[in-house]
Amino acid sequence: MVLEVEHLVKTFGAFRAVDDISFSVAEGEILGFLGPNGAGKTTTLHLILDLVTPTSGAIIILGRPLKTERSAALQDVGFSSPYVSLPYRLTVLENLKVFAHLFGVERPTERIDYLLKLFQIEDLKKQAVAQLSSGQVTRVGLCKAFLNSPKLLLLDEATASLDPQIAHEVREVLLTAQREEGVSILYTSHNMAEVEKMCPRVIFLNHGRIVAEGSPVDITRAILKEEREEPALEEVFFHMMRQPNV
């Protein structure tokens, strides 16, 4: 397994943000990680990135326990979120060069140029991040996530702020990386139609607990108690919102 999460718990005082969750991500798998705001998705990502210390439980990345082999475990991980700011006074190129240095990327200029072209923002390389639109910043973040040729991608709302055409092209890039390079992806999104297309398996979180796991069709049937032939994750989401204690 590329990622193994075992009985993970995170409390903040009396609040239990992540409540004894266990799951895994296989090589080349795209796992949808879904739930309402406050369900524990972002906290879980931060725990996997070792930005937050777990209260209990274990995280193993490519066979390396995060607790005892942090640097080695995270060296093959990429992360992108449109809600994480980049140094806005630096240009796109300067930002990516800094991260390439931190990641120890070989031939950084070549890698950066390739990624800027891949995400169709090569014309922005000399612009300051402060001058970019939110959608352009999202694509710079994706370039950063791919810099170290990761084996595991943690993507938090990867297509947020993108127009439909660019969002489609970004999804194609992700699917190509999964298909041709065996990249594994833990994928959070509030776009249920996107998740249905991207993720053969999904996990639903609510109140820090896993409340459903399986294919989009299986989850639709289990939660809505109907024999559906097509997934309806948006309906599942609304159903859960009407029953907050699920």
PDB file of C-alpha atoms in Angstrom, residues 35-168:
ATOM      1  CA  GLY A  35     -17.703  15.039   3.539  1.00  0.00           C
ATOM      2  CA  PRO A  36     -19.196  18.357   4.628  1.00  0.00           C
ATOM      3  CA  ASN A  37     -17.169  21.253   5.983  1.00  0.00           C
ATOM      4  CA  GLY A  38     -15.883  20.289   9.409  1.00  0.00           C
ATOM      5  CA  ALA A  39     -16.045  16.557   8.739  1.00  0.00           C
ATOM      6  CA  GLY A  40     -12.305  16.081   9.335  1.00  0.00           C
ATOM      7  CA  LYS A  41     -10.984  15.923   5.766  1.00  0.00           C
ATOM      8  CA  THR A  42      -8.470  18.754   5.980  1.00  0.00           C
ATOM      9  CA  THR A  43      -7.355  17.734   9.467  1.00  0.00           C
ATOM     10  CA  THR A  44      -6.661  14.239   8.130  1.00  0.00           C
ATOM     11  CA  LEU A  45      -4.582  15.657   5.274  1.00  0.00           C
ATOM     12  CA  HIS A  46      -2.634  17.787   7.745  1.00  0.00           C
ATOM     13  CA  LEU A  47      -2.010  14.713   9.887  1.00  0.00           C
ATOM     14  CA  ILE A  48      -0.682  12.802   6.860  1.00  0.00           C
ATOM     15  CA  LEU A  49       1.587  15.751   6.036  1.00  0.00           C
ATOM     16  CA  ASP A  50       2.762  15.864   9.673  1.00  0.00           C
ATOM     17  CA  LEU A  51       1.599  19.453  10.016  1.00  0.00           C
ATOM     18  CA  VAL A  52      -0.510  18.329  12.987  1.00  0.00           C
ATOM     19  CA  THR A  53       0.445  15.669  15.533  1.00  0.00           C
ATOM     20  CA  PRO A  54      -2.038  12.808  15.973  1.00  0.00           C
ATOM     21  CA  THR A  55      -3.536  12.133  19.375  1.00  0.00           C
ATOM     22  CA  SER A  56      -3.217   8.430  18.579  1.00  0.00           C
ATOM     23  CA  GLY A  57      -2.993   6.061  15.631  1.00  0.00           C
ATOM     24  CA  ALA A  58      -0.456   5.451  12.892  1.00  0.00           C
ATOM     25  CA  ILE A  59       0.273   6.729   9.378  1.00  0.00           C
ATOM     26  CA  ILE A  60       2.484   4.678   7.065  1.00  0.00           C
ATOM     27  CA  ILE A  61       3.603   6.034   3.680  1.00  0.00           C
ATOM     28  CA  LEU A  62       5.268   3.620   1.257  1.00  0.00           C
ATOM     29  CA  GLY A  63       6.077   1.309   4.146  1.00  0.00           C
ATOM     30  CA  ARG A  64       7.636   4.066   6.261  1.00  0.00           C
ATOM     31  CA  PRO A  65       6.008   5.015   9.585  1.00  0.00           C
ATOM     32  CA  LEU A  66       5.516   8.774   9.587  1.00  0.00           C
ATOM     33  CA  LYS A  67       6.216   9.009  13.313  1.00  0.00           C
ATOM     34  CA  THR A  68       9.757   7.600  13.086  1.00  0.00           C
ATOM     35  CA  GLU A  69      10.739   8.184   9.438  1.00  0.00           C
ATOM     36  CA  ARG A  70       9.208  11.567   8.704  1.00  0.00           C
ATOM     37  CA  SER A  71      11.639  12.852   6.053  1.00  0.00           C
ATOM     38  CA  ALA A  72      11.815   9.582   4.166  1.00  0.00           C
ATOM     39  CA  ALA A  73       8.046   9.092   4.341  1.00  0.00           C
ATOM     40  CA  LEU A  74       7.243  12.547   2.967  1.00  0.00           C
ATOM     41  CA  GLN A  75       9.872  12.687   0.219  1.00  0.00           C
ATOM     42  CA  ASP A  76       7.515  11.045  -2.290  1.00  0.00           C
ATOM     43  CA  VAL A  77       4.409  13.040  -1.317  1.00  0.00           C
ATOM     44  CA  GLY A  78       2.964  16.037  -3.151  1.00  0.00           C
ATOM     45  CA  PHE A  79       0.262  18.350  -1.810  1.00  0.00           C
ATOM     46  CA  SER A  80      -1.891  21.028  -3.370  1.00  0.00           C
ATOM     47  CA  SER A  81      -4.686  23.178  -1.998  1.00  0.00           C
ATOM     48  CA  PRO A  82      -6.014  26.475  -3.372  1.00  0.00           C
ATOM     49  CA  TYR A  83      -6.437  27.556   0.254  1.00  0.00           C
ATOM     50  CA  VAL A  84      -2.682  27.506   0.960  1.00  0.00           C
ATOM     51  CA  SER A  85      -0.996  30.796   0.085  1.00  0.00           C
ATOM     52  CA  LEU A  86       2.267  31.102  -1.799  1.00  0.00           C
ATOM     53  CA  PRO A  87       4.704  33.996  -1.191  1.00  0.00           C
ATOM     54  CA  TYR A  88       2.830  36.604  -3.207  1.00  0.00           C
ATOM     55  CA  ARG A  89       5.738  38.951  -3.887  1.00  0.00           C
ATOM     56  CA  LEU A  90       7.772  36.230  -5.582  1.00  0.00           C
ATOM     57  CA  THR A  91       7.195  35.377  -9.211  1.00  0.00           C
ATOM     58  CA  VAL A  92       5.812  32.015 -10.260  1.00  0.00           C
ATOM     59  CA  LEU A  93       9.291  30.911 -11.306  1.00  0.00           C
ATOM     60  CA  GLU A  94      10.887  32.106  -8.060  1.00  0.00           C
ATOM     61  CA  ASN A  95       8.280  30.267  -5.997  1.00  0.00           C
ATOM     62  CA  LEU A  96       8.793  27.031  -7.878  1.00  0.00           C
ATOM     63  CA  LYS A  97      12.584  27.330  -7.697  1.00  0.00           C
ATOM     64  CA  VAL A  98      12.391  27.667  -3.918  1.00  0.00           C
ATOM     65  CA  PHE A  99      10.240  24.559  -3.595  1.00  0.00           C
ATOM     66  CA  ALA A 100      12.395  22.658  -6.085  1.00  0.00           C
ATOM     67  CA  HIS A 101      15.415  23.438  -3.908  1.00  0.00           C
ATOM     68  CA  LEU A 102      13.575  22.282  -0.775  1.00  0.00           C
ATOM     69  CA  PHE A 103      12.556  19.039  -2.516  1.00  0.00           C
ATOM     70  CA  GLY A 104      16.046  18.459  -3.907  1.00  0.00           C
ATOM     71  CA  VAL A 105      14.718  18.276  -7.475  1.00  0.00           C
ATOM     72  CA  GLU A 106      17.319  17.356 -10.076  1.00  0.00           C
ATOM     73  CA  ARG A 107      17.487  19.673 -13.126  1.00  0.00           C
ATOM     74  CA  PRO A 108      14.911  22.038 -11.552  1.00  0.00           C
ATOM     75  CA  THR A 109      14.712  24.448 -14.492  1.00  0.00           C
ATOM     76  CA  GLU A 110      13.850  21.624 -16.867  1.00  0.00           C
ATOM     77  CA  ARG A 111      11.247  20.204 -14.472  1.00  0.00           C
ATOM     78  CA  ILE A 112       9.649  23.599 -13.833  1.00  0.00           C
ATOM     79  CA  ASP A 113       9.414  24.418 -17.527  1.00  0.00           C
ATOM     80  CA  TYR A 114       7.791  21.046 -18.197  1.00  0.00           C
ATOM     81  CA  LEU A 115       5.167  21.530 -15.486  1.00  0.00           C
ATOM     82  CA  LEU A 116       4.367  25.114 -16.434  1.00  0.00           C
ATOM     83  CA  LYS A 117       3.694  23.916 -19.962  1.00  0.00           C
ATOM     84  CA  LEU A 118       1.715  20.899 -18.722  1.00  0.00           C
ATOM     85  CA  PHE A 119      -0.635  23.145 -16.740  1.00  0.00           C
ATOM     86  CA  GLN A 120      -0.674  25.805 -19.476  1.00  0.00           C
ATOM     87  CA  ILE A 121       0.794  28.669 -17.468  1.00  0.00           C
ATOM     88  CA  GLU A 122       4.273  28.975 -19.011  1.00  0.00           C
ATOM     89  CA  ASP A 123       3.475  32.566 -20.000  1.00  0.00           C
ATOM     90  CA  LEU A 124       3.050  33.466 -16.310  1.00  0.00           C
ATOM     91  CA  LYS A 125       6.473  32.388 -15.054  1.00  0.00           C
ATOM     92  CA  LYS A 126       7.770  35.959 -14.594  1.00  0.00           C
ATOM     93  CA  GLN A 127       4.599  37.311 -13.001  1.00  0.00           C
ATOM     94  CA  ALA A 128       4.309  37.843  -9.264  1.00  0.00           C
ATOM     95  CA  VAL A 129       1.832  35.526  -7.579  1.00  0.00           C
ATOM     96  CA  ALA A 130      -0.013  38.621  -6.321  1.00  0.00           C
ATOM     97  CA  GLN A 131      -0.922  39.449  -9.941  1.00  0.00           C
ATOM     98  CA  LEU A 132      -2.529  36.067 -10.669  1.00  0.00           C
ATOM     99  CA  SER A 133      -6.169  35.056 -10.660  1.00  0.00           C
ATOM    100  CA  SER A 134      -7.329  32.429  -8.187  1.00  0.00           C
ATOM    101  CA  GLY A 135      -7.489  29.848 -10.975  1.00  0.00           C
ATOM    102  CA  GLN A 136      -3.926  30.617 -12.048  1.00  0.00           C
ATOM    103  CA  VAL A 137      -2.716  30.300  -8.440  1.00  0.00           C
ATOM    104  CA  THR A 138      -4.451  26.909  -8.265  1.00  0.00           C
ATOM    105  CA  ARG A 139      -2.432  25.735 -11.262  1.00  0.00           C
ATOM    106  CA  VAL A 140       0.824  27.046  -9.775  1.00  0.00           C
ATOM    107  CA  GLY A 141      -0.007  24.995  -6.677  1.00  0.00           C
ATOM    108  CA  LEU A 142      -0.462  21.917  -8.830  1.00  0.00           C
ATOM    109  CA  CYS A 143       2.933  22.525 -10.453  1.00  0.00           C
ATOM    110  CA  LYS A 144       4.411  22.657  -6.948  1.00  0.00           C
ATOM    111  CA  ALA A 145       2.696  19.391  -6.026  1.00  0.00           C
ATOM    112  CA  PHE A 146       4.221  17.627  -9.039  1.00  0.00           C
ATOM    113  CA  LEU A 147       7.747  19.045  -8.656  1.00  0.00           C
ATOM    114  CA  ASN A 148       9.191  16.053  -6.814  1.00  0.00           C
ATOM    115  CA  SER A 149       7.532  13.454  -9.090  1.00  0.00           C
ATOM    116  CA  PRO A 150       5.453  12.194  -6.157  1.00  0.00           C
ATOM    117  CA  LYS A 151       4.131   8.684  -5.736  1.00  0.00           C
ATOM    118  CA  LEU A 152       1.322   9.972  -3.507  1.00  0.00           C
ATOM    119  CA  LEU A 153      -0.633  13.155  -4.231  1.00  0.00           C
ATOM    120  CA  LEU A 154      -2.831  14.773  -1.606  1.00  0.00           C
ATOM    121  CA  LEU A 155      -5.187  17.068  -3.488  1.00  0.00           C
ATOM    122  CA  ASP A 156      -7.560  19.326  -1.590  1.00  0.00           C
ATOM    123  CA  GLU A 157     -10.131  20.798  -4.017  1.00  0.00           C
ATOM    124  CA  ALA A 158      -7.744  20.430  -6.954  1.00  0.00           C
ATOM    125  CA  THR A 159     -10.026  22.119  -9.491  1.00  0.00           C
ATOM    126  CA  ALA A 160     -11.482  24.857  -7.277  1.00  0.00           C
ATOM    127  CA  SER A 161     -11.508  28.251  -9.021  1.00  0.00           C
ATOM    128  CA  LEU A 162     -10.862  26.712 -12.443  1.00  0.00           C
ATOM    129  CA  ASP A 163     -13.168  27.292 -15.378  1.00  0.00           C
ATOM    130  CA  PRO A 164     -14.819  24.147 -16.808  1.00  0.00           C
ATOM    131  CA  GLN A 165     -12.365  23.754 -19.685  1.00  0.00           C
ATOM    132  CA  ILE A 166      -9.231  24.112 -17.547  1.00  0.00           C
ATOM    133  CA  ALA A 167     -10.759  21.886 -14.853  1.00  0.00           C
ATOM    134  CA  HIS A 168     -11.322  19.187 -17.486  1.00  0.00           C
TER     135      HIS A 168
END
